[in-house]
Coordinates of C-alpha atoms in Angstrom, one line a residue:
M1414 CA -63.9 -86.8 -3.3
R1415 CA -65.2 -87.7 0.2
I1416 CA -66.9 -85.2 2.4
G1417 CA -67.8 -86.0 6.0
N1418 CA -70.1 -84.0 8.1
F1419 CA -69.2 -83.8 11.8
S1420 CA -72.0 -81.6 13.2
G1421 CA -75.7 -81.5 12.6
F1422 CA -76.4 -78.9 15.2
Y1423 CA -74.7 -76.8 17.9
G1424 CA -74.2 -79.5 20.6
D1425 CA -73.6 -82.5 18.4
R1426 CA -71.1 -85.2 19.4
N1427 CA -67.6 -84.0 20.3
D1428 CA -65.8 -87.1 19.0
S1429 CA -67.2 -86.9 15.5
I1430 CA -64.2 -85.2 13.9
A1431 CA -61.9 -87.9 15.0
E1432 CA -64.4 -90.5 13.8
L1433 CA -64.4 -89.1 10.3
L1434 CA -60.6 -88.7 10.2
D1435 CA -60.3 -92.4 11.1
A1436 CA -62.7 -93.1 8.1
G1437 CA -60.6 -91.0 5.7
V1438 CA -62.1 -87.9 4.1
D1439 CA -60.9 -85.0 1.9
Y1440 CA -63.2 -82.4 3.5
L1441 CA -64.9 -82.0 6.8
T1442 CA -68.1 -79.9 7.1
G1443 CA -70.0 -78.8 10.1
D1444 CA -73.5 -77.2 10.4
Y1445 CA -74.1 -75.3 13.7
L1446 CA -76.7 -72.7 12.8
A1447 CA -80.3 -73.8 13.4
E1448 CA -82.6 -70.8 13.3
L1449 CA -82.8 -70.8 17.1
T1450 CA -79.0 -70.8 17.3
M1451 CA -78.7 -67.4 15.8
L1452 CA -80.9 -66.0 18.5
I1453 CA -78.8 -67.7 21.2
L1454 CA -75.6 -66.3 19.7
R1455 CA -77.1 -62.8 19.5
K1456 CA -77.9 -63.0 23.2
N1457 CA -74.4 -64.1 23.9
Q1458 CA -73.1 -61.1 21.9
L1459 CA -75.3 -58.7 23.9
A1460 CA -73.9 -60.3 27.1
G1461 CA -70.3 -59.9 26.0
R1462 CA -69.8 -63.6 25.2
P1463 CA -68.6 -65.1 21.9
A1464 CA -71.2 -64.7 19.1
Y1465 CA -69.8 -67.8 17.3
A1466 CA -69.9 -71.5 18.1
A1467 CA -67.1 -71.5 20.7
G1468 CA -67.5 -75.2 21.2
F1469 CA -66.1 -75.8 17.7
V1470 CA -62.8 -74.2 18.7
S1471 CA -62.6 -76.6 21.7
Q1472 CA -63.6 -79.5 19.5
L1473 CA -60.7 -78.7 17.1
R1474 CA -58.0 -78.8 19.8
P1475 CA -57.4 -82.5 20.1
V1476 CA -57.6 -83.2 16.3
L1477 CA -56.0 -80.1 14.7
G1478 CA -52.7 -81.8 14.2
R1479 CA -54.3 -84.7 12.5
I1480 CA -56.2 -82.4 10.2
A1481 CA -53.0 -80.8 9.2
D1482 CA -51.1 -84.1 8.8
Q1483 CA -53.8 -85.6 6.6
G1484 CA -54.3 -82.5 4.5
V1485 CA -58.0 -82.4 5.2
K1486 CA -59.9 -79.1 4.5
V1487 CA -62.6 -77.9 7.0
V1488 CA -65.6 -75.9 6.0
C1489 CA -68.2 -75.0 8.6
N1490 CA -70.6 -72.2 9.6
A1491 CA -69.4 -72.0 13.2
G1492 CA -68.8 -68.3 12.6
G1493 CA -72.3 -67.5 13.5
L1494 CA -72.6 -63.7 14.1
D1495 CA -68.8 -63.3 14.4
P1496 CA -66.9 -65.3 11.8
L1497 CA -63.9 -63.0 12.2
G1498 CA -63.7 -63.7 15.9
C1499 CA -64.0 -67.4 15.3
A1500 CA -61.3 -67.4 12.7
Q1501 CA -59.0 -65.5 15.0
A1502 CA -59.6 -67.9 17.9
I1503 CA -58.6 -70.8 15.6
R1504 CA -55.5 -69.0 14.4
E1505 CA -54.5 -68.5 18.1
L1506 CA -55.2 -72.2 18.7
C1507 CA -53.0 -73.1 15.7
A1508 CA -50.2 -71.0 17.1
D1509 CA -50.6 -72.5 20.6
L1510 CA -50.3 -76.0 19.2
G1511 CA -47.6 -75.2 16.6
V1512 CA -49.8 -76.2 13.7
S1513 CA -49.5 -74.3 10.4
L1514 CA -53.0 -73.9 8.8
T1515 CA -54.4 -71.1 6.8
V1516 CA -57.8 -69.9 8.2
A1517 CA -60.3 -67.8 6.2
A1518 CA -63.4 -66.1 7.3
I1519 CA -66.4 -65.1 5.3
T1520 CA -68.7 -62.1 6.1
G1521 CA -71.5 -60.3 4.3
D1522 CA -74.6 -62.1 5.5
D1523 CA -75.3 -59.8 8.5
V1524 CA -77.5 -56.9 7.5
L1525 CA -78.7 -55.9 10.9
E1526 CA -77.2 -52.4 10.8
R1527 CA -78.4 -51.9 7.2
L1528 CA -81.9 -53.2 7.9
P1529 CA -83.8 -49.8 8.0
H1530 CA -82.2 -48.9 4.6
L1531 CA -83.2 -52.3 3.2
I1532 CA -86.7 -52.0 4.5
A1533 CA -87.0 -48.5 2.8
E1534 CA -85.7 -49.8 -0.5
S1535 CA -86.9 -53.4 -0.7
G1536 CA -90.6 -52.8 -0.1
D1537 CA -92.6 -56.0 -0.3
L1538 CA -89.6 -58.2 -0.6
L1539 CA -89.5 -58.3 3.2
T1540 CA -93.0 -59.7 3.4
N1541 CA -93.2 -63.0 5.3
L1542 CA -92.6 -65.9 2.9
D1543 CA -95.1 -68.1 4.7
T1544 CA -97.9 -65.7 5.6
A1545 CA -97.4 -62.8 3.1
A1546 CA -97.8 -60.4 6.1
P1547 CA -96.0 -57.1 5.7
F1548 CA -92.9 -56.4 7.7
E1549 CA -93.9 -53.7 10.2
V1550 CA -91.5 -54.3 13.0
P1551 CA -89.4 -51.3 14.3
A1552 CA -85.8 -51.8 13.4
E1553 CA -84.7 -51.3 17.1
D1554 CA -86.7 -54.5 18.0
V1555 CA -84.8 -56.7 15.6
L1556 CA -82.2 -58.9 17.2
A1557 CA -80.6 -60.5 14.1
A1558 CA -81.0 -60.2 10.3
N1559 CA -79.0 -62.5 8.1
A1560 CA -79.1 -63.3 4.4
Y1561 CA -78.3 -66.9 3.3
L1562 CA -75.0 -66.8 1.4
G1563 CA -74.1 -69.4 -1.2
A1564 CA -71.2 -71.6 -2.1
W1565 CA -69.0 -69.3 -4.2
P1566 CA -67.3 -67.4 -1.4
I1567 CA -66.3 -70.8 0.0
V1568 CA -64.9 -71.7 -3.5
R1569 CA -62.9 -68.4 -3.5
A1570 CA -61.5 -69.1 0.0
L1571 CA -60.4 -72.6 -1.1
E1572 CA -58.9 -71.2 -4.3
R1573 CA -56.8 -68.8 -2.2
G1574 CA -55.4 -71.7 -0.2
A1575 CA -57.5 -71.8 2.9
D1576 CA -57.3 -74.9 5.0
I1577 CA -60.2 -74.0 7.3
V1578 CA -63.1 -71.8 6.1
I1579 CA -65.3 -70.2 8.7
C1580 CA -68.7 -69.2 7.4
P1581 CA -71.5 -67.1 8.8
R1582 CA -75.1 -67.8 7.8
V1583 CA -74.9 -69.8 4.5
T1584 CA -77.3 -72.3 3.3
D1585 CA -76.7 -75.7 4.8
A1586 CA -76.0 -77.4 1.5
S1587 CA -73.5 -74.7 0.5
L1588 CA -71.0 -76.3 2.9
V1589 CA -70.9 -79.2 0.5
I1590 CA -71.6 -77.5 -2.8
G1591 CA -68.6 -75.2 -2.2
P1592 CA -65.9 -77.9 -1.7
A1593 CA -67.4 -80.0 -4.6
A1594 CA -67.4 -77.0 -7.0
H1595 CA -63.8 -76.2 -6.1
H1596 CA -62.6 -79.8 -6.3
F1597 CA -64.0 -80.5 -9.7
G1598 CA -63.7 -77.0 -11.2
W1599 CA -67.4 -76.5 -11.8
S1600 CA -68.7 -73.2 -13.1
H1601 CA -71.7 -71.4 -11.8
D1602 CA -73.9 -72.6 -14.6
H1603 CA -73.3 -76.3 -14.2
Y1604 CA -76.7 -76.5 -12.7
N1605 CA -77.3 -80.2 -12.8
R1606 CA -74.0 -80.9 -11.1
L1607 CA -74.6 -78.2 -8.5
A1608 CA -78.0 -79.7 -7.8
G1609 CA -76.5 -83.1 -7.3
A1610 CA -74.1 -81.6 -4.7
L1611 CA -77.1 -79.7 -3.2
W1612 CA -78.9 -83.0 -2.5
A1613 CA -75.7 -84.6 -1.2
G1614 CA -75.3 -81.7 1.2
H1615 CA -79.0 -81.9 2.3
A1616 CA -78.5 -85.6 2.9
I1617 CA -75.5 -85.2 5.3
E1618 CA -76.2 -81.8 6.9
C1619 CA -78.0 -83.3 9.9
G1620 CA -75.3 -85.8 10.7
G1621 CA -76.7 -89.1 12.1
Q1622 CA -80.2 -88.4 10.8
V1623 CA -79.2 -90.1 7.5
T1624 CA -77.3 -93.0 9.1
G1625 CA -80.2 -94.3 11.3
G1626 CA -81.2 -91.5 13.6
N1627 CA -84.7 -90.2 13.6
Y1628 CA -85.7 -93.1 11.4
S1629 CA -89.2 -94.5 11.1
F1630 CA -88.3 -98.1 10.5
F1631 CA -85.6 -98.3 13.2
H1632 CA -87.3 -101.3 14.8
E1633 CA -86.7 -103.4 11.7
E1634 CA -82.9 -102.9 11.8
G1635 CA -82.0 -104.4 15.2
P1636 CA -79.7 -102.4 17.5
L1637 CA -78.4 -99.3 15.8
G1638 CA -76.2 -98.1 18.6
I1639 CA -75.2 -94.4 18.1
P1640 CA -75.5 -93.8 14.4
P1641 CA -72.2 -92.6 13.1
M1642 CA -71.5 -89.5 11.0
P1643 CA -72.3 -89.6 7.3
V1644 CA -69.9 -89.4 4.4
A1645 CA -70.8 -88.2 0.8
E1646 CA -68.6 -89.6 -2.0
I1647 CA -69.2 -87.0 -4.7
F1648 CA -68.3 -87.5 -8.4
D1649 CA -67.6 -85.0 -11.2
D1650 CA -71.0 -85.5 -12.8
G1651 CA -72.7 -84.5 -9.5
T1652 CA -73.8 -87.9 -8.5
S1653 CA -72.9 -89.1 -5.1
V1654 CA -72.9 -92.2 -2.8
I1655 CA -74.0 -91.6 0.8
T1656 CA -72.3 -93.9 3.3
K1657 CA -71.1 -93.7 6.9
S1658 CA -67.9 -93.4 8.9
V1659 CA -68.2 -96.5 11.1
P1660 CA -69.4 -99.9 9.9
E1661 CA -70.5 -101.4 13.2
T1662 CA -73.4 -99.0 14.0
G1663 CA -76.2 -97.2 12.3
R1664 CA -77.7 -97.9 8.8
V1665 CA -77.6 -96.2 5.4
S1666 CA -80.4 -97.4 3.1
T1667 CA -82.8 -96.0 0.5
D1668 CA -85.2 -95.4 3.4
T1669 CA -82.8 -93.5 5.7
L1670 CA -81.8 -91.4 2.7
T1671 CA -85.4 -90.8 1.6
A1672 CA -86.4 -89.7 5.1
Q1673 CA -83.6 -87.1 5.1
L1674 CA -84.4 -85.8 1.6
L1675 CA -87.9 -85.1 2.7
Y1676 CA -86.8 -83.4 5.9
E1677 CA -87.5 -79.6 6.2
V1678 CA -88.4 -79.1 2.6
S1679 CA -91.4 -77.4 1.2
G1680 CA -92.3 -78.1 -2.4
P1681 CA -90.4 -80.3 -4.9
L1682 CA -88.3 -77.2 -5.9
Y1683 CA -85.5 -76.6 -3.4
Y1684 CA -84.3 -73.0 -3.7
N1685 CA -80.6 -72.4 -3.0
P1686 CA -78.8 -69.1 -3.9
D1687 CA -76.6 -71.0 -6.4
V1688 CA -79.1 -73.4 -7.9
I1689 CA -82.7 -74.6 -7.7
G1690 CA -82.9 -78.4 -7.2
D1691 CA -85.9 -80.4 -8.4
L1692 CA -86.5 -83.2 -5.9
R1693 CA -88.8 -85.0 -8.3
T1694 CA -85.9 -85.9 -10.5
V1695 CA -83.7 -87.5 -7.8
R1696 CA -83.3 -91.2 -7.7
V1697 CA -82.0 -93.2 -4.7
T1698 CA -80.4 -96.7 -5.3
Q1699 CA -78.9 -99.1 -2.9
V1700 CA -75.4 -99.9 -4.3
G1701 CA -73.9 -101.8 -1.4
D1702 CA -74.1 -102.4 2.3
D1703 CA -74.7 -99.0 3.9
A1704 CA -74.2 -97.2 0.5
V1705 CA -76.9 -95.4 -1.5
R1706 CA -76.4 -93.6 -4.8
L1707 CA -78.0 -90.2 -5.4
S1708 CA -78.5 -89.6 -9.1
G1709 CA -80.6 -87.9 -11.7
A1710 CA -80.6 -84.5 -10.2
V1711 CA -81.8 -81.7 -12.4
G1712 CA -81.0 -78.1 -11.5
Y1713 CA -82.3 -74.7 -12.7
A1714 CA -80.8 -71.2 -12.6
P1715 CA -81.2 -69.5 -9.2
T1716 CA -83.4 -66.5 -8.6
P1717 CA -82.1 -62.9 -8.2
T1718 CA -83.1 -63.0 -4.5
A1719 CA -81.7 -64.7 -1.4
K1720 CA -83.5 -65.8 1.7
L1721 CA -83.3 -63.4 4.6
S1722 CA -83.9 -64.6 8.2
V1723 CA -85.0 -61.8 10.6
C1724 CA -85.4 -62.5 14.3
F1725 CA -87.0 -59.9 16.5
E1726 CA -88.4 -59.6 20.0
G1727 CA -91.5 -61.6 20.5
G1728 CA -92.5 -60.9 24.0
Y1729 CA -92.2 -63.4 26.8
R1730 CA -93.3 -67.0 27.6
N1731 CA -93.5 -69.3 30.6
S1732 CA -94.8 -72.7 31.5
I1733 CA -95.6 -74.9 34.4
T1734 CA -96.1 -78.7 34.6
V1735 CA -98.7 -80.3 36.8
G1736 CA -98.7 -84.0 37.7
L1737 CA -102.0 -86.0 37.5
T1738 CA -101.9 -89.5 38.8
G1739 CA -104.4 -92.4 38.7
G1740 CA -108.0 -92.4 37.6
H1741 CA -110.7 -89.8 37.0
L1742 CA -108.3 -87.9 34.6
E1743 CA -111.0 -86.0 32.8
W1744 CA -112.6 -84.8 36.0
K1745 CA -109.3 -83.8 37.4
L1746 CA -108.5 -81.8 34.3
E1747 CA -111.9 -80.1 34.3
W1748 CA -111.5 -79.0 37.9
L1749 CA -107.9 -77.9 37.4
R1750 CA -108.8 -75.9 34.4
A1751 CA -111.6 -74.2 36.3
Q1752 CA -109.2 -73.3 39.1
V1753 CA -106.5 -72.0 36.8
D1754 CA -109.1 -69.9 34.9
Q1755 CA -110.1 -68.4 38.2
V1756 CA -106.6 -67.3 39.3
L1757 CA -105.4 -66.2 35.8
T1758 CA -107.9 -63.4 35.4
H1759 CA -105.8 -61.8 32.7
A1760 CA -105.6 -65.0 30.5
D1761 CA -107.6 -63.3 27.7
E1762 CA -104.8 -60.9 27.3
F1763 CA -102.2 -63.6 26.5
D1764 CA -100.9 -63.7 22.9
G1765 CA -100.7 -67.4 23.2
Y1766 CA -102.1 -69.9 25.7
R1767 CA -102.0 -73.7 25.5
W1768 CA -102.6 -76.7 27.7
T1769 CA -100.8 -79.9 26.6
V1770 CA -101.6 -83.2 28.4
V1771 CA -99.1 -86.0 28.0
G1772 CA -100.1 -89.5 29.2
P1773 CA -101.1 -91.6 31.0
R1774 CA -100.1 -94.9 29.4
D1775 CA -102.3 -97.0 31.7
P1776 CA -104.3 -95.2 34.5
T1777 CA -105.6 -98.3 36.2
S1778 CA -102.8 -100.9 36.2
G1779 CA -99.0 -101.1 36.0
S1780 CA -96.5 -98.8 37.7
I1781 CA -97.0 -95.3 39.1
D1782 CA -95.3 -93.9 36.0
D1783 CA -97.8 -95.8 33.8
A1784 CA -100.7 -94.1 35.6
T1785 CA -99.2 -90.6 35.5
A1786 CA -100.2 -87.8 33.2
L1787 CA -98.5 -84.4 32.9
A1788 CA -100.4 -81.2 32.2
I1789 CA -98.1 -78.5 30.7
I1790 CA -99.6 -75.0 30.8
T1791 CA -97.8 -72.5 28.6
A1792 CA -98.5 -68.8 28.0
R1793 CA -96.9 -66.0 25.9
S1794 CA -97.4 -62.3 26.3
S1795 CA -95.9 -59.0 25.2
K1796 CA -95.8 -58.1 28.9
A1797 CA -93.2 -59.8 31.0
E1798 CA -95.3 -59.4 34.2
A1799 CA -98.3 -61.2 32.6
V1800 CA -96.4 -64.5 32.4
G1801 CA -93.9 -63.9 35.2
R1802 CA -93.5 -65.9 38.4
R1803 CA -96.0 -63.8 40.5
A1804 CA -98.9 -63.6 38.0
F1805 CA -98.5 -66.9 36.2
T1806 CA -96.5 -69.8 37.5
G1807 CA -96.7 -68.6 41.1
A1808 CA -100.4 -68.1 40.9
I1809 CA -100.9 -71.6 39.7
T1810 CA -98.5 -73.1 42.3
Q1811 CA -100.6 -71.5 45.1
L1812 CA -103.4 -73.9 44.2
G1813 CA -101.2 -76.8 45.4
V1814 CA -103.1 -78.0 48.5
S1815 CA -106.5 -76.7 47.4
S1816 CA -106.6 -78.5 44.1
I1817 CA -107.1 -82.0 42.6
P1818 CA -106.1 -85.1 44.7
G1819 CA -102.5 -86.0 44.2
C1820 CA -101.6 -82.5 42.8
Y1821 CA -97.9 -81.8 42.4
F1822 CA -95.7 -79.6 40.3
V1823 CA -92.6 -80.6 38.3
G1824 CA -90.2 -78.1 39.7
P1825 CA -90.7 -74.7 41.4
P1826 CA -92.4 -71.8 39.7
Q1827 CA -90.1 -70.2 37.1
A1828 CA -89.6 -66.6 35.9
E1829 CA -90.6 -65.6 32.4
R1830 CA -88.2 -66.2 29.4
S1831 CA -87.9 -63.9 26.4
A1832 CA -89.4 -65.1 23.2
A1833 CA -88.4 -64.2 19.7
V1834 CA -90.1 -64.4 16.3
Q1835 CA -88.5 -65.9 13.2
W1836 CA -89.4 -64.0 10.1
P1837 CA -88.5 -65.5 6.7
A1838 CA -88.2 -63.1 3.8
L1839 CA -86.3 -62.3 0.6
V1840 CA -83.7 -59.8 -0.2
D1841 CA -82.3 -58.7 -3.5
K1842 CA -78.9 -60.4 -4.0
A1843 CA -77.5 -57.1 -5.4
R1844 CA -77.7 -55.7 -1.9
I1845 CA -75.7 -58.6 -0.4
T1846 CA -71.9 -58.7 -0.8
A1847 CA -69.8 -61.5 0.5
V1848 CA -66.2 -60.9 1.5
V1849 CA -63.5 -63.5 2.1
H1850 CA -61.0 -62.5 4.8
M1851 CA -57.5 -64.1 4.8
P1852 CA -54.3 -62.9 6.5
G1853 CA -53.3 -59.7 4.7
Q1854 CA -56.1 -60.0 2.1
D1855 CA -59.8 -59.2 1.8
D1856 CA -61.5 -60.4 -1.3
V1857 CA -65.0 -59.3 -2.4
V1858 CA -67.0 -62.1 -4.0
E1859 CA -69.8 -60.9 -6.3
W1860 CA -72.8 -63.1 -7.1
P1861 CA -72.4 -64.9 -10.5
E1862 CA -74.3 -63.5 -13.4
V1863 CA -77.2 -65.8 -14.3
S1864 CA -77.1 -66.6 -18.0
I1865 CA -80.6 -67.9 -18.1
A1866 CA -83.0 -65.0 -17.5
Q1867 CA -86.4 -66.7 -18.0
P1868 CA -88.3 -68.0 -15.0
V1869 CA -87.9 -71.6 -13.9
I1870 CA -89.9 -74.0 -16.1
P1871 CA -89.7 -77.4 -14.3
I1872 CA -89.3 -80.4 -16.5
D1873 CA -92.4 -82.3 -17.3
I1874 CA -93.0 -85.1 -14.8
P1875 CA -95.6 -87.6 -15.8
E1876 CA -98.4 -88.1 -13.2
S1877 CA -97.8 -91.2 -11.1
P1878 CA -100.4 -93.9 -11.4
R1879 CA -103.0 -94.2 -8.6
I1880 CA -104.8 -97.2 -7.2
H1881 CA -108.3 -96.7 -5.7
E1882 CA -108.7 -100.3 -4.4
T1883 CA -111.9 -101.2 -2.6
A1884 CA -111.2 -104.9 -2.1
A1885 CA -110.6 -106.5 1.3
T1886 CA -108.9 -104.2 3.8
V1887 CA -107.1 -104.5 7.1
D1888 CA -106.6 -102.0 9.9
V1889 CA -103.0 -101.0 10.4
S1890 CA -101.0 -98.0 11.6
L1891 CA -99.9 -95.8 8.8
G1892 CA -96.3 -96.4 9.9
D1893 CA -96.5 -100.1 9.5
L1894 CA -96.2 -99.6 5.7
F1895 CA -95.1 -96.0 5.2
G1896 CA -92.2 -94.0 6.4
T1897 CA -92.5 -90.5 7.9
R1898 CA -90.2 -87.6 8.7
S1899 CA -91.1 -84.1 10.0
G1900 CA -89.3 -80.9 10.6
D1901 CA -89.6 -77.1 10.9
K1902 CA -88.8 -73.9 9.0
A1903 CA -89.8 -70.8 11.0
G1904 CA -93.5 -71.2 11.6
L1905 CA -93.9 -74.0 9.1
A1906 CA -93.9 -77.7 9.8
N1907 CA -93.5 -80.3 7.1
V1908 CA -94.4 -84.0 7.1
G1909 CA -92.9 -86.2 4.4
V1910 CA -94.6 -89.6 3.9
W1911 CA -93.0 -92.2 1.6
A1912 CA -93.8 -95.7 0.3
R1913 CA -91.3 -98.5 -0.2
D1914 CA -92.6 -99.9 -3.5
D1915 CA -94.4 -98.7 -6.5
R1916 CA -97.7 -100.4 -5.8
S1917 CA -97.9 -99.0 -2.2
Y1918 CA -97.1 -95.5 -3.6
A1919 CA -99.8 -95.7 -6.2
W1920 CA -102.3 -96.5 -3.4
L1921 CA -100.9 -93.8 -1.1
L1922 CA -101.3 -91.2 -3.8
G1923 CA -105.0 -92.0 -4.1
Y1924 CA -105.6 -92.4 -0.3
L1925 CA -103.6 -89.6 1.4
T1926 CA -105.3 -86.6 0.0
L1927 CA -105.3 -83.2 1.7
E1928 CA -108.7 -83.9 3.1
R1929 CA -107.5 -87.2 4.5
F1930 CA -104.5 -85.5 6.1
Y1931 CA -106.8 -83.1 8.0
E1932 CA -108.7 -86.1 9.3
L1933 CA -105.6 -87.9 10.4
V1934 CA -104.1 -84.8 12.1
P1935 CA -107.1 -82.8 13.5
D1936 CA -104.6 -80.3 15.1
T1937 CA -104.1 -79.0 11.6
V1938 CA -107.8 -78.2 10.9
G1939 CA -108.1 -74.5 10.0
L1940 CA -104.5 -74.2 8.9
R1941 CA -103.3 -73.9 5.4
I1942 CA -101.6 -77.0 4.1
D1943 CA -99.8 -77.5 0.8
R1944 CA -99.5 -81.0 -0.6
H1945 CA -96.7 -82.0 -3.0
E1946 CA -96.1 -85.3 -4.8
I1947 CA -92.5 -86.3 -5.2
P1948 CA -92.4 -89.5 -7.3
G1949 CA -88.7 -89.9 -7.5
V1950 CA -88.6 -91.0 -3.9
R1951 CA -92.2 -92.2 -3.8
G1952 CA -93.0 -89.4 -1.4
I1953 CA -95.8 -86.9 -0.5
N1954 CA -94.8 -83.8 1.4
F1955 CA -97.3 -81.8 3.5
V1956 CA -96.3 -78.3 4.4
I1957 CA -98.4 -76.9 7.3
H1958 CA -98.5 -73.2 7.6
E1959 CA -98.3 -71.5 11.0
F1960 CA -98.4 -74.9 12.8
L1961 CA -95.5 -73.7 14.9
E1962 CA -97.1 -70.2 15.3
Q1963 CA -94.2 -67.7 14.8
G1964 CA -91.3 -70.1 15.1
T1965 CA -89.7 -72.3 17.6
A1966 CA -88.3 -69.4 19.7
S1967 CA -91.8 -68.3 20.6
S1968 CA -94.1 -71.3 20.0
T1969 CA -96.3 -72.5 22.9
L1970 CA -96.1 -76.1 21.6
V1971 CA -94.1 -78.6 23.7
D1972 CA -92.6 -79.9 20.5
S1973 CA -91.8 -76.5 19.1
Q1974 CA -89.8 -77.9 16.2
A1975 CA -92.3 -80.5 15.1
K1976 CA -89.8 -83.3 15.5
G1977 CA -92.5 -85.8 16.7
L1978 CA -95.2 -84.8 14.2
G1979 CA -94.1 -87.4 11.7
E1980 CA -94.3 -90.2 14.3
Y1981 CA -97.7 -89.0 15.3
V1982 CA -98.9 -89.3 11.7
A1983 CA -97.3 -92.8 11.5
S1984 CA -99.3 -93.9 14.6
R1985 CA -102.7 -93.1 12.9
R1986 CA -104.9 -96.1 12.2
I1987 CA -105.9 -96.5 8.5
Q1988 CA -107.6 -99.2 6.4
V1989 CA -105.3 -100.6 3.6
P1990 CA -105.9 -103.3 1.0
T1991 CA -104.6 -106.7 2.2
S1992 CA -102.6 -106.8 -1.1
L1993 CA -100.3 -104.2 0.2
L1994 CA -99.2 -106.3 3.2
P1995 CA -95.7 -107.7 2.9
N1996 CA -96.7 -111.3 3.0
S1997 CA -99.7 -111.1 0.7
A1998 CA -99.8 -113.1 -2.5
D1999 CA -99.9 -110.0 -4.6
A2000 CA -96.8 -108.6 -2.9
Q2001 CA -94.9 -111.8 -3.3
A2002 CA -95.8 -111.9 -7.0
G2003 CA -94.6 -108.3 -7.3
E2004 CA -91.3 -109.3 -5.7
I2005 CA -90.9 -112.2 -8.1
A2006 CA -91.6 -110.0 -11.1
A2007 CA -89.1 -107.4 -9.9
A2008 CA -86.5 -110.0 -9.4
A2009 CA -87.1 -111.4 -12.9
A2010 CA -86.9 -107.9 -14.4
S2011 CA -83.6 -107.3 -12.5
L2012 CA -82.2 -110.6 -13.7
G2013 CA -83.1 -109.7 -17.3
T2014 CA -81.4 -106.3 -17.0
E2015 CA -78.3 -107.9 -15.6
Q2016 CA -78.2 -110.5 -18.4
Q2017 CA -78.7 -107.8 -21.1
S2018 CA -75.9 -105.7 -19.5
A2019 CA -73.6 -108.7 -19.6
I2020 CA -74.4 -109.3 -23.3
T2021 CA -74.0 -105.7 -24.4
G2022 CA -71.2 -104.8 -22.1

C-alpha cells in the first residue's frame, strides 16, 4: 500500500494533495496539530471561530472529485478541538460539489471538562513528564487538555466504510498505523509490524523534512527546489520504502531519513499508545534512487497510560528589536543595557527576561546589512501591564534619540501577547474512551487488552565499538562529517547527531560525550541532558530538559522550537583524526573493503538463489 502525507503542519503547501494524487497513492494523511496549534485553535474557539483546521476544508475543494474518482482514503487530524464540526463542514462541501463520500469523525481525546475529576483521581499521573513537578494549576486556568489517541479508532472508521476520517489529537504516527493495520488486517498484538508502521509514520509526518527539507547535507545535493511530499510504501511484514511524489526535486536518502528518525524523539524507546518502537533496531538501506527501506523494527506492548497534553495560561510576553550598526558593538550593547536597566525598574519581577543579539556578519567591511546586528529584548510576566506597551516596549522606545549612535527600532512598540504553558503528563487509558461518529451511527472503541503484562524488557543491543584515536588531527566543523537535526517537545529540545559510516560512528561515540556536548553548547550548562546511543542509524540523541523553558508558547527564546539548534551544533569546531576525512587513505581503503564485501554478498546470493 502507498500512503502519502500532504501536511506536516497547519500552513503547509496547498497544492500538496494534487501532487500526491498525481503520484498515485492509496491513502492520504495530513498532520496539522503541533502543540502550539492546539492553543491557537482554542483561542479561535473562544472567539467564536472554527476550532478545527478550516484551511483543510478549503484545501479539499479543488481535489475532492479526484479523491472520489481514484478511490483514495483520507485520514488526518484536522479535527483539532472540533472534529465533529470539521466533518460536518466536509459533508456540506461534498453536497455542494455533488461528491458522494462517507465522512467519519473521532472524539474522546478532549478531557478539558473532566480535568478536575481526573486530577482528583489520577494523583501523580499528572506530574510533568519532563520535570516531575506536581500539577497545581487551577482548572479554570487550563485552556486545553487532550489525550493522545491511537490507531484503532481510525481502523474502526475505515472498517465501517469511511472515505475520510477526521481525527482530533492522535499521535502523529497513528495516522499511518491505522490505515496500515486496516489494509493488512493486523491485530493489536502484531507489535513488530505496528512498530514498522510507527517508524514509517514518523518518517513522513513532517512532509518535506524527509525529502530534502531541513537537511544538514543539503549543500552536497545541488539544487533541491521545493522538496516534494513523501510517500511510504508499506508491506504486510511492517517494512516500508520511503520515497517521494515528484522525481525532479528534493532527495530521499539514508541521510534524509536518518535525520527525520532522530527528529523530536527522546530515548531509543518511542512510546505510542498502540506499540512501543525501539529505534535501536531500525535499519535504513538505500534501495534505489530516492528510495530507502526501513526494516528490522521491533515493537513492544504498550503501557496502560496515554500521553496527556495540558495547556494553561502562562501570563504575557513581549519583545522589541533594536538595530545596532557598524563598530564598537560591545560598547554599544553595554550602554544600551545600562539604559534599559534604568527605565525597566521592575525587570526583577519578570518571570523571564532575555537579550538575544544576532549578527553582525562583518562590522567593518561589506554592505550595511553585513555590518548590522539586532538586539532582541524579550520579557515574560504574569502581569500584562509589566510587559505592555507603556511599561516595556514603549519605555525602551523612548530612549531612541538619547541612546547609542545609529539607534533604531524594527517596528513600533507592540502590546503584550498572551503566553501559555505546555504541560506533558500521563493519563490512565481506562479514563479515555474514543468514539467513531458516522451518519446515523456512533461507535465506542475500547483500548485493546494488552496480552503481555510484564514491563518492557528491551532486546539486548551489543555496545558499539569506540575509537579513541590520538593520531594526527585536523580542525573541522562538526557538520563537515556528521549530520544534525533538532526539534522540540514541550520544554524539551533534542539534538540528534549521526555518522555516515561505521568508523566515523565509532569515533563519534568516544568523542561526543555528555561533557563534550556541554562544552560545544555552553547555553546548556546547568540544564539536565540525557544522552542516548542509537546504533541502528549510527546516531546519538541528546535530550535537553527545560531548554525551551515551559514550551514554545511561552519561551523567551527567539528560536522557541529549537529548529536551529542542530545547525548550531554542526557549526562547532572540533578536532578529528585525519583518517576520518573522505579523501584519506584509510577512508579509501574502507570503501574498497566495503565494496569487496558487497560484491562477495551479491555473488553468494547469486549462487544460493
